[in-house]
PDB file of C-alpha atoms in Angstrom:
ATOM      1  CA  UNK J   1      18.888 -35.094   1.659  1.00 53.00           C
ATOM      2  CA  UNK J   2      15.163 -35.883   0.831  1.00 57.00           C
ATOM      3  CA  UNK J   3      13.877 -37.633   3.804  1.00 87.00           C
ATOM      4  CA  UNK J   4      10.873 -38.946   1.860  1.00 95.00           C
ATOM      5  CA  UNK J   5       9.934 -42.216   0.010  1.00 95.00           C
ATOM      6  CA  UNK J   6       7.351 -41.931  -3.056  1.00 97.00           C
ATOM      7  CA  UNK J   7       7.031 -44.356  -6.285  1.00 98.00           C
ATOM      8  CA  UNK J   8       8.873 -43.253  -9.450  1.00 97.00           C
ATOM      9  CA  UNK J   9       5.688 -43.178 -11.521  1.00 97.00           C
ATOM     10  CA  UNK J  10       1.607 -44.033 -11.323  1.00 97.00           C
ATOM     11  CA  UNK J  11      -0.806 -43.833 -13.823  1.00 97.00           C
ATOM     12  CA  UNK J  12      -4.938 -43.069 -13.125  1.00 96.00           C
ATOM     13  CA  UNK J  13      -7.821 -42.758 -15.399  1.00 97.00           C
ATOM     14  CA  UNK J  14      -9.312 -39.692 -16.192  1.00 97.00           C
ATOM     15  CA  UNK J  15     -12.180 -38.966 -13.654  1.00 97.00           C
ATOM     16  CA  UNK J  16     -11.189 -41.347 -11.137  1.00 97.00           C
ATOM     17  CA  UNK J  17      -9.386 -40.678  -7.568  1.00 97.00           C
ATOM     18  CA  UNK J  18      -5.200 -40.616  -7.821  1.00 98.00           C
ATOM     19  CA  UNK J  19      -3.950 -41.723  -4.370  1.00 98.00           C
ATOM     20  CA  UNK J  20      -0.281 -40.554  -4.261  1.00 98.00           C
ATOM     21  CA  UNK J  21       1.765 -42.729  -1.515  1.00 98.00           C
ATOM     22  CA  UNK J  22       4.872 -40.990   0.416  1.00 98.00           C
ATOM     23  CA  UNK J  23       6.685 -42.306   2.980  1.00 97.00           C
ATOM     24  CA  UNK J  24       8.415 -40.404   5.842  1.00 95.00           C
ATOM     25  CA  UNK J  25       9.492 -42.971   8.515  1.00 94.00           C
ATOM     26  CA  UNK J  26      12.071 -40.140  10.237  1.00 92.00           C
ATOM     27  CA  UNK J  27      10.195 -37.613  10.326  1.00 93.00           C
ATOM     28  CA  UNK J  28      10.601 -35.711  13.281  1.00 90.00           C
ATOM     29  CA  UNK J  29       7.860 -34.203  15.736  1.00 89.00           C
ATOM     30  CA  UNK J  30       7.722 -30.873  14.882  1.00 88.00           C
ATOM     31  CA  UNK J  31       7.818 -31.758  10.781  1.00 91.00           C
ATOM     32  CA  UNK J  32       4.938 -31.224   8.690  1.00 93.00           C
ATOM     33  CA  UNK J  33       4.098 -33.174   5.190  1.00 95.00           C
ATOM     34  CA  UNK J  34       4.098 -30.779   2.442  1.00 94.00           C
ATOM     35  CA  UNK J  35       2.743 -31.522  -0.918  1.00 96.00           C
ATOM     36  CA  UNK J  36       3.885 -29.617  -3.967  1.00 96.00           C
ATOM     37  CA  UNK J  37       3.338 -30.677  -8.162  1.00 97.00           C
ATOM     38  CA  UNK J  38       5.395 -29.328 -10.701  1.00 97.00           C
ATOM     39  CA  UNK J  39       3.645 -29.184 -13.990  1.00 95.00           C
ATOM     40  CA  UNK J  40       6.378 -29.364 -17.272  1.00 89.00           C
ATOM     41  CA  UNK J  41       8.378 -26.289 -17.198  1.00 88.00           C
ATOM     42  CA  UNK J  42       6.552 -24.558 -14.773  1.00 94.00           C
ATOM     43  CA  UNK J  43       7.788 -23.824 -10.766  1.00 95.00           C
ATOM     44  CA  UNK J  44       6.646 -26.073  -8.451  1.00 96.00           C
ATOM     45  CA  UNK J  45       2.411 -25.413  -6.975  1.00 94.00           C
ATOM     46  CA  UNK J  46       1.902 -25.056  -3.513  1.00 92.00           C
ATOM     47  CA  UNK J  47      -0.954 -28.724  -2.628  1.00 95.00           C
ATOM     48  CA  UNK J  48      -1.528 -29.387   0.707  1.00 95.00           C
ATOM     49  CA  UNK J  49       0.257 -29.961   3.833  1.00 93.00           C
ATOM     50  CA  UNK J  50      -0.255 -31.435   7.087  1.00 94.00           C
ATOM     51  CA  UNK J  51       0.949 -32.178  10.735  1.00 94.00           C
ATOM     52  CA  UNK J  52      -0.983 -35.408  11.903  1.00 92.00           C
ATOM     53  CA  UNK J  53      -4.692 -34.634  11.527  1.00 87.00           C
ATOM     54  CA  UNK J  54      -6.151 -35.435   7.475  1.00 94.00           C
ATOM     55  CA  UNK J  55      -6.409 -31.961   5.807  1.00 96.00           C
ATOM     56  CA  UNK J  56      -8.595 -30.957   3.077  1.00 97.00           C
ATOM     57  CA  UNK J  57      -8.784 -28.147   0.648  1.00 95.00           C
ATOM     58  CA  UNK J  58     -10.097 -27.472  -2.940  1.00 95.00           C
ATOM     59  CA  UNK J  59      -7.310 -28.902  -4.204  1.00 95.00           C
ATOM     60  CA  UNK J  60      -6.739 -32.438  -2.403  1.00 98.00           C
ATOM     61  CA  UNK J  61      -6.572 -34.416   0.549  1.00 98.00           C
ATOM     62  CA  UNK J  62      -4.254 -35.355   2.984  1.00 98.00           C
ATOM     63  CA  UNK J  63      -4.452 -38.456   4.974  1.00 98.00           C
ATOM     64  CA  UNK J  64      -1.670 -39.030   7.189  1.00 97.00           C
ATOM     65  CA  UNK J  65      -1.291 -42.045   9.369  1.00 96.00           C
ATOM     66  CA  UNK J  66      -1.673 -42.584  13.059  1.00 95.00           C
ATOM     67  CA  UNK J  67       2.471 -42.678  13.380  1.00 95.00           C
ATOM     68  CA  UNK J  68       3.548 -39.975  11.022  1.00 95.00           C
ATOM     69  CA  UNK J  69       5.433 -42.416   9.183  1.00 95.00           C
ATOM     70  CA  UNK J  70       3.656 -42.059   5.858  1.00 97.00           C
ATOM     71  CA  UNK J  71       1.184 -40.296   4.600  1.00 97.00           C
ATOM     72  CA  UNK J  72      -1.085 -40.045   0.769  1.00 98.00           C
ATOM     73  CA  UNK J  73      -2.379 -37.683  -1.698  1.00 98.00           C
ATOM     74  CA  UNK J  74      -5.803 -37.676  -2.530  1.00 98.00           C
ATOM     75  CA  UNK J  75      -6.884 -36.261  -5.758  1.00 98.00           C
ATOM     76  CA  UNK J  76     -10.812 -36.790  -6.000  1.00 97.00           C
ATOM     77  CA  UNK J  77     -11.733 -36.778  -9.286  1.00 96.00           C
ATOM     78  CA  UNK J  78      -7.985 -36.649 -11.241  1.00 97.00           C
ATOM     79  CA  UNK J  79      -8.714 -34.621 -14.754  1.00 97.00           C
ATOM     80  CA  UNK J  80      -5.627 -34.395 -17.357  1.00 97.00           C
ATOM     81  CA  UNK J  81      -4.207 -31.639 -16.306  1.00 96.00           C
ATOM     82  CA  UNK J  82      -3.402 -33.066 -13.109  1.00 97.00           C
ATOM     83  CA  UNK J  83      -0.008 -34.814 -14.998  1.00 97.00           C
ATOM     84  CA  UNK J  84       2.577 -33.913 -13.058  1.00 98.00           C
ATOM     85  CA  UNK J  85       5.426 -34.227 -10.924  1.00 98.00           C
ATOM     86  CA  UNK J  86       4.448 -34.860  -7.379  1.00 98.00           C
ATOM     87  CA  UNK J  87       6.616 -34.188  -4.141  1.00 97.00           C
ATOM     88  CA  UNK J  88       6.264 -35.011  -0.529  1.00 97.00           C
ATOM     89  CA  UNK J  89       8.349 -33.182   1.469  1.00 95.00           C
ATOM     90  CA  UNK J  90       8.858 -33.222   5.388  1.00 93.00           C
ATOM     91  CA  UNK J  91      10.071 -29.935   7.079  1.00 89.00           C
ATOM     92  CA  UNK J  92       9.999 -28.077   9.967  1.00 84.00           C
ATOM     93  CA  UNK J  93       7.078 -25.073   9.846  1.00 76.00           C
ATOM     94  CA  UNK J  94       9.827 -22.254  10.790  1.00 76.00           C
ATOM     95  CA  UNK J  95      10.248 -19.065   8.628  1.00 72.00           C
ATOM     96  CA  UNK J  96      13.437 -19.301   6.726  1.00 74.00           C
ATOM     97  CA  UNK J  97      13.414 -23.447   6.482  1.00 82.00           C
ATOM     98  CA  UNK J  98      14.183 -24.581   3.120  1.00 86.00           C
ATOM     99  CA  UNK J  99      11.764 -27.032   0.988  1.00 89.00           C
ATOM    100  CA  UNK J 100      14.324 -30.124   0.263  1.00 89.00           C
ATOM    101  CA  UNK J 101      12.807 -31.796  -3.091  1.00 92.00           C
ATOM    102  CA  UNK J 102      12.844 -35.150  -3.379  1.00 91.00           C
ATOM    103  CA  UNK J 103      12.513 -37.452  -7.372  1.00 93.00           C
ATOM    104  CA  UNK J 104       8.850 -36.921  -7.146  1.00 96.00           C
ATOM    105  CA  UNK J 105       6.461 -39.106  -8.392  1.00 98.00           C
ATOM    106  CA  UNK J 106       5.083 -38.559 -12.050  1.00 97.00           C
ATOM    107  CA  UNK J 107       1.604 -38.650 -12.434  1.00 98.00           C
ATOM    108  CA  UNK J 108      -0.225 -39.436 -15.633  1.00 98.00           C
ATOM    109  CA  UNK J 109      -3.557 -39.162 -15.895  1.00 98.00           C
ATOM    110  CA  UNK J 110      -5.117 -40.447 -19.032  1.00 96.00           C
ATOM    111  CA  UNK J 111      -8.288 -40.171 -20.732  1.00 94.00           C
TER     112      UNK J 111
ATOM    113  CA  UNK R   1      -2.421 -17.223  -2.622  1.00 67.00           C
ATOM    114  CA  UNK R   2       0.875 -15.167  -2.970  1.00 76.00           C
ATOM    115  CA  UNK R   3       2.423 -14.498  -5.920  1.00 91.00           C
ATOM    116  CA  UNK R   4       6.453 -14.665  -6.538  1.00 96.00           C
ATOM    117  CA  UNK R   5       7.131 -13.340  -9.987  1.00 96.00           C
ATOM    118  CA  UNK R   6      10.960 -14.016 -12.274  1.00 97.00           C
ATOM    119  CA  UNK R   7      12.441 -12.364 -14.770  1.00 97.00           C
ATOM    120  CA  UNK R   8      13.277 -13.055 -17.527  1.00 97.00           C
ATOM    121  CA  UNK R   9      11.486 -16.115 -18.155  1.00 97.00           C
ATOM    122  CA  UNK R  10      13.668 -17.112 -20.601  1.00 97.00           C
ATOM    123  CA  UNK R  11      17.157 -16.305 -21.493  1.00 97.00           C
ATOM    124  CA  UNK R  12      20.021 -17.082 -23.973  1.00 97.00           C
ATOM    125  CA  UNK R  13      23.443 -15.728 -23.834  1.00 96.00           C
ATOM    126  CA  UNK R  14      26.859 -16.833 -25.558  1.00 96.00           C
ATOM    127  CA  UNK R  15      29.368 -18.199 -23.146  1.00 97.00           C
ATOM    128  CA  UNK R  16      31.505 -16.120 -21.059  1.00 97.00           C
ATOM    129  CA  UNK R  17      28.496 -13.820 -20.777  1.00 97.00           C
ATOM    130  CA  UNK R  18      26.866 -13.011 -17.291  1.00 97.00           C
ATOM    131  CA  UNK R  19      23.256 -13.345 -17.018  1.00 98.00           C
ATOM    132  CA  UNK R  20      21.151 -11.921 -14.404  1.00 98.00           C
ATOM    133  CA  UNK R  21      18.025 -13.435 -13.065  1.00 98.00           C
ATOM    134  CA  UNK R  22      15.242 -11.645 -10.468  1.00 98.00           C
ATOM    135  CA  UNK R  23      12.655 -12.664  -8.515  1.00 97.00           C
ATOM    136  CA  UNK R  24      10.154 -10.634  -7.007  1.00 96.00           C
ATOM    137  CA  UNK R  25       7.373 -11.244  -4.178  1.00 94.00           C
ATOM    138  CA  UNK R  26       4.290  -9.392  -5.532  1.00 92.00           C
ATOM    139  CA  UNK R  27       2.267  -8.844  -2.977  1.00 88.00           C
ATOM    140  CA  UNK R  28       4.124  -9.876   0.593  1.00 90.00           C
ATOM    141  CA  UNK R  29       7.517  -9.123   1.826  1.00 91.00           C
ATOM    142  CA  UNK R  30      10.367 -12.154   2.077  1.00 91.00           C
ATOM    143  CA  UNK R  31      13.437 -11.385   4.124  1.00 91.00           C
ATOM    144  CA  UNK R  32      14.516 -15.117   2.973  1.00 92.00           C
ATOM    145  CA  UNK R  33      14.095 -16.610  -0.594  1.00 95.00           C
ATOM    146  CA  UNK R  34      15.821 -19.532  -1.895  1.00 96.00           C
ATOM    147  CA  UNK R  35      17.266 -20.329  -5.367  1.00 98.00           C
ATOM    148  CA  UNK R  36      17.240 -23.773  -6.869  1.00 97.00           C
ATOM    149  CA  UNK R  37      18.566 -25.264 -10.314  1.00 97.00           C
ATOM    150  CA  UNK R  38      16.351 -27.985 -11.986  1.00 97.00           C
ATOM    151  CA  UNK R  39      18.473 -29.784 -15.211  1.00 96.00           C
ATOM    152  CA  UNK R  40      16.164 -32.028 -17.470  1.00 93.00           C
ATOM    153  CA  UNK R  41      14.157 -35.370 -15.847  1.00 91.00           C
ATOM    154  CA  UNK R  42      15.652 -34.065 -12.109  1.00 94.00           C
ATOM    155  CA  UNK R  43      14.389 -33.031  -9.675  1.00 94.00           C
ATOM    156  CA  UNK R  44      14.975 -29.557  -7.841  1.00 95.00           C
ATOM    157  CA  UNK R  45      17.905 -29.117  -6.220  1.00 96.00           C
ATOM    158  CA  UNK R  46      18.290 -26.022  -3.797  1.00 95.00           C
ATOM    159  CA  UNK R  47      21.557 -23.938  -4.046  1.00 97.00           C
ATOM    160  CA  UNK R  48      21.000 -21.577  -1.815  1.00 96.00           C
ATOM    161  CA  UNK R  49      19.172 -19.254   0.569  1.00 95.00           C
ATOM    162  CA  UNK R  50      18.888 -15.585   0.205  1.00 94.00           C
ATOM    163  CA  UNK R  51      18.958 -13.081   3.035  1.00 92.00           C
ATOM    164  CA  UNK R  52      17.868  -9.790   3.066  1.00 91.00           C
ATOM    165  CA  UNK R  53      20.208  -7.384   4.997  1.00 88.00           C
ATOM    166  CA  UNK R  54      22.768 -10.463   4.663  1.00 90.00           C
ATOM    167  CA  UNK R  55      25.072 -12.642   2.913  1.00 92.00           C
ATOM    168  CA  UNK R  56      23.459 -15.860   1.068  1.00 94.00           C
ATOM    169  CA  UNK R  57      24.036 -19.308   2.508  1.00 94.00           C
ATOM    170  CA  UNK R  58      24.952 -21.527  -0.346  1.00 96.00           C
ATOM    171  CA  UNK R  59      24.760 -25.518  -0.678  1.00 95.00           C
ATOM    172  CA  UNK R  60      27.342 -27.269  -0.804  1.00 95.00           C
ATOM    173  CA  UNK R  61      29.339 -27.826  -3.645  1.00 95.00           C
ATOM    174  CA  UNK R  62      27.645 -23.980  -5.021  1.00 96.00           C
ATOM    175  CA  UNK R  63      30.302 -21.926  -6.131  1.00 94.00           C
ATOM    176  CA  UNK R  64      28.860 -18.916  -4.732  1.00 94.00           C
ATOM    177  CA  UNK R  65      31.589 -16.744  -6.413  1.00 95.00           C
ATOM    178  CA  UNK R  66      29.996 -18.145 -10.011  1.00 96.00           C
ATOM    179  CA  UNK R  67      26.203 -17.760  -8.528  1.00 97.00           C
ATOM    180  CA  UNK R  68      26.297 -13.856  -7.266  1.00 97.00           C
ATOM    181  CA  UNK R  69      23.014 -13.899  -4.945  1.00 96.00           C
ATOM    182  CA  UNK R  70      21.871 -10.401  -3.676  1.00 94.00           C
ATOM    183  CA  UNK R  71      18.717  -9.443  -1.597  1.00 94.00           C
ATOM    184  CA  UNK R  72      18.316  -5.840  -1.875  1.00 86.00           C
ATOM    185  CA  UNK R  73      14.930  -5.472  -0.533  1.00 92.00           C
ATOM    186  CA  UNK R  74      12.045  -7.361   1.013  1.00 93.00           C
ATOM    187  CA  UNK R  75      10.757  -8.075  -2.288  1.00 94.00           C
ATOM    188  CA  UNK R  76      13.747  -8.496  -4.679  1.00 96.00           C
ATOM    189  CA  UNK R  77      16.424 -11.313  -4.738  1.00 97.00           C
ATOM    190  CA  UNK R  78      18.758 -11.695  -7.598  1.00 97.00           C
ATOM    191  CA  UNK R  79      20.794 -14.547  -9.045  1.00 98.00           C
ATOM    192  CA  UNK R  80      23.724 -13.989 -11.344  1.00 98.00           C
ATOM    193  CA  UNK R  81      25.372 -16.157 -12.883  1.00 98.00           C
ATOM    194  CA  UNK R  82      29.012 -14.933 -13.804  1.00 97.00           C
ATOM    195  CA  UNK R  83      30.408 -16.313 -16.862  1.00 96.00           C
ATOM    196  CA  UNK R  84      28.463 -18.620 -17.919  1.00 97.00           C
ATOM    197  CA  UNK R  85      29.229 -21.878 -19.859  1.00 96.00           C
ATOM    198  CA  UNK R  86      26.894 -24.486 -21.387  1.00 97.00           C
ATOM    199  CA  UNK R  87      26.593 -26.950 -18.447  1.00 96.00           C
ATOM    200  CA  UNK R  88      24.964 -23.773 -16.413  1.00 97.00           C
ATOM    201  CA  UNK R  89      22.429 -24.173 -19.103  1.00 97.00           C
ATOM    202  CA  UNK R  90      19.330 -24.952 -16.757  1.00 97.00           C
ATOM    203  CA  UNK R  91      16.076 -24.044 -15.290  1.00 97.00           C
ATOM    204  CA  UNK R  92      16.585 -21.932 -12.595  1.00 98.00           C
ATOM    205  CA  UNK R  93      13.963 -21.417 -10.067  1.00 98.00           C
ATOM    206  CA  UNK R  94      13.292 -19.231  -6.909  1.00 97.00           C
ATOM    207  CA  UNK R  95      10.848 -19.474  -3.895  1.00 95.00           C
ATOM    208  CA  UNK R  96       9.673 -17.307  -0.994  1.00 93.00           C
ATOM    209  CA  UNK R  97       8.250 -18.104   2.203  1.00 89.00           C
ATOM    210  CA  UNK R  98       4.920 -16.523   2.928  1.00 83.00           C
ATOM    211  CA  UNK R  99       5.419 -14.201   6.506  1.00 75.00           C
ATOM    212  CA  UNK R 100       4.411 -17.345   9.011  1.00 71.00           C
ATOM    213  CA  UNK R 101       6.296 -20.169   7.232  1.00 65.00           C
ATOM    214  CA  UNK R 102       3.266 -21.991   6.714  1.00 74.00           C
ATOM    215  CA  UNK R 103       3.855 -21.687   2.797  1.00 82.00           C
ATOM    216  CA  UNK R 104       6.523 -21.366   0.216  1.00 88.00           C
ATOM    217  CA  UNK R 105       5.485 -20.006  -3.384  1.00 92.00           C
ATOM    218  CA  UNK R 106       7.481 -20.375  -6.265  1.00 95.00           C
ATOM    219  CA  UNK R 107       8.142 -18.245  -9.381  1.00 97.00           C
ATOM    220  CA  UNK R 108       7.561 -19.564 -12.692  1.00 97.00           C
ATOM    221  CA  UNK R 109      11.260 -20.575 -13.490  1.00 97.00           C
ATOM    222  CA  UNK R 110      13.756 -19.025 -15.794  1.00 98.00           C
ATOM    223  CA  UNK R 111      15.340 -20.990 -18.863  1.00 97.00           C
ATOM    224  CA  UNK R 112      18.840 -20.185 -19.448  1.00 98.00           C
ATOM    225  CA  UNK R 113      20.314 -21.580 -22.398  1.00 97.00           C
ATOM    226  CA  UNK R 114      24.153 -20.742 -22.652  1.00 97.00           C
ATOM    227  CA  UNK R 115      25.602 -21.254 -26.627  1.00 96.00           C
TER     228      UNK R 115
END
């Protein structure tokens, strides 16, 4: 079972940040917060993830609160072909764990 | 970053039929990849993991005599699905883990369409 929280849907100008809320009140010590999209009929794009300290890559940010217990997306300056399906996921980082998906949250980003 | 490759990207057969699906890690070696099955508006739902050297763990409620899963080399899983019927019809997509765990990369899906 999906052991994340996120809203079915959001919506976010073109050109503006998208801040993509997840939350992940069980999630265990040794779990990271993964971030994947899933553009239509495409497999699912590696994001971001995270253990407790914000990441940051060319893609997004990662802020993740002081507890663990939930964490957001940052994308800086969203651009439309940034609509997608968005999932949080919590897992362990161990070779061989599975990526349990979650209903994502659909981002539209309109001009 | 890593590349996971399918084939065929898109596929229909008539009932009955068996289809078989790859997937391929280009350019790093995965003793484990996992298969999941996406139907329209859901989400991805894993049905099982794929072990090189080893049987496949399925999820419950995966008929693994129906979803034939075979890792023949640190590269290659395949999926087959044995006699197919419509409600199989489905996006089916695979993933790898890069060497450390820190990632998993996914292949661009495969579209079956059973008539």
């Amino acid at each position: 079972d999906a052991k994340t929280t996120q809203p079915p849907s959001m919506d976010c100008a073109e050109g503006r940040a998208a801040n993509l809320p997840c939350n992940h009140s069980t999630i265990s010590g040794n779990e990271y917060v993964y971030w994947y999209r899933q553009i239509h009929s495409q497999g699912p794009q590696y994001i971001i993830h995270g253990l407790k300290n914000n990441e940051t890559n060319e893609m997004a940010s990662l802020i993740i609160t002081e507890d663990r217990k939930s964490s957001t997306l940052i994308l800086p300056h969203a651009t439309l072909r940034d609509t997608a399906v968005y999932y949080c996921i919590v897992r362990a980082m161990e070779y061989g764990n599975k990526l349990v998906f979650g209903a994502g949250t659909i981002l539209r980003v309109k001009s | 970053g890593a590349v996971v490759s399918q084939h065929p990207s898109r596929v229909i057969c008539k009932s009955g039929t068996s289809v078989k699906i790859e997937c391929r890690s280009l350019d790093f070696q995965a003793t484990t990849m996992f298969w999941y099955r996406q139907f329209p508006k859901q989400s991805l739902m894993l049905m099982a993991t794929s072990n090189e050297g080893s049987k496949a763990t399925y999820e419950q409620g995966v008929e693994k005599d129906k979803f034939l899963i075979n890792h023949a080399s640190l590269t290659l899983s395949t999926l087959t699905v044995t006699s197919a019927h419509p409600e199989d019809s489905s996006f089916y997509i695979c993933s790898a883990p890069t060497t450390g765990g820190n990632e998993q990369f996914f292949g661009p899906g495969t579209r079956l369409t059973v008539l």
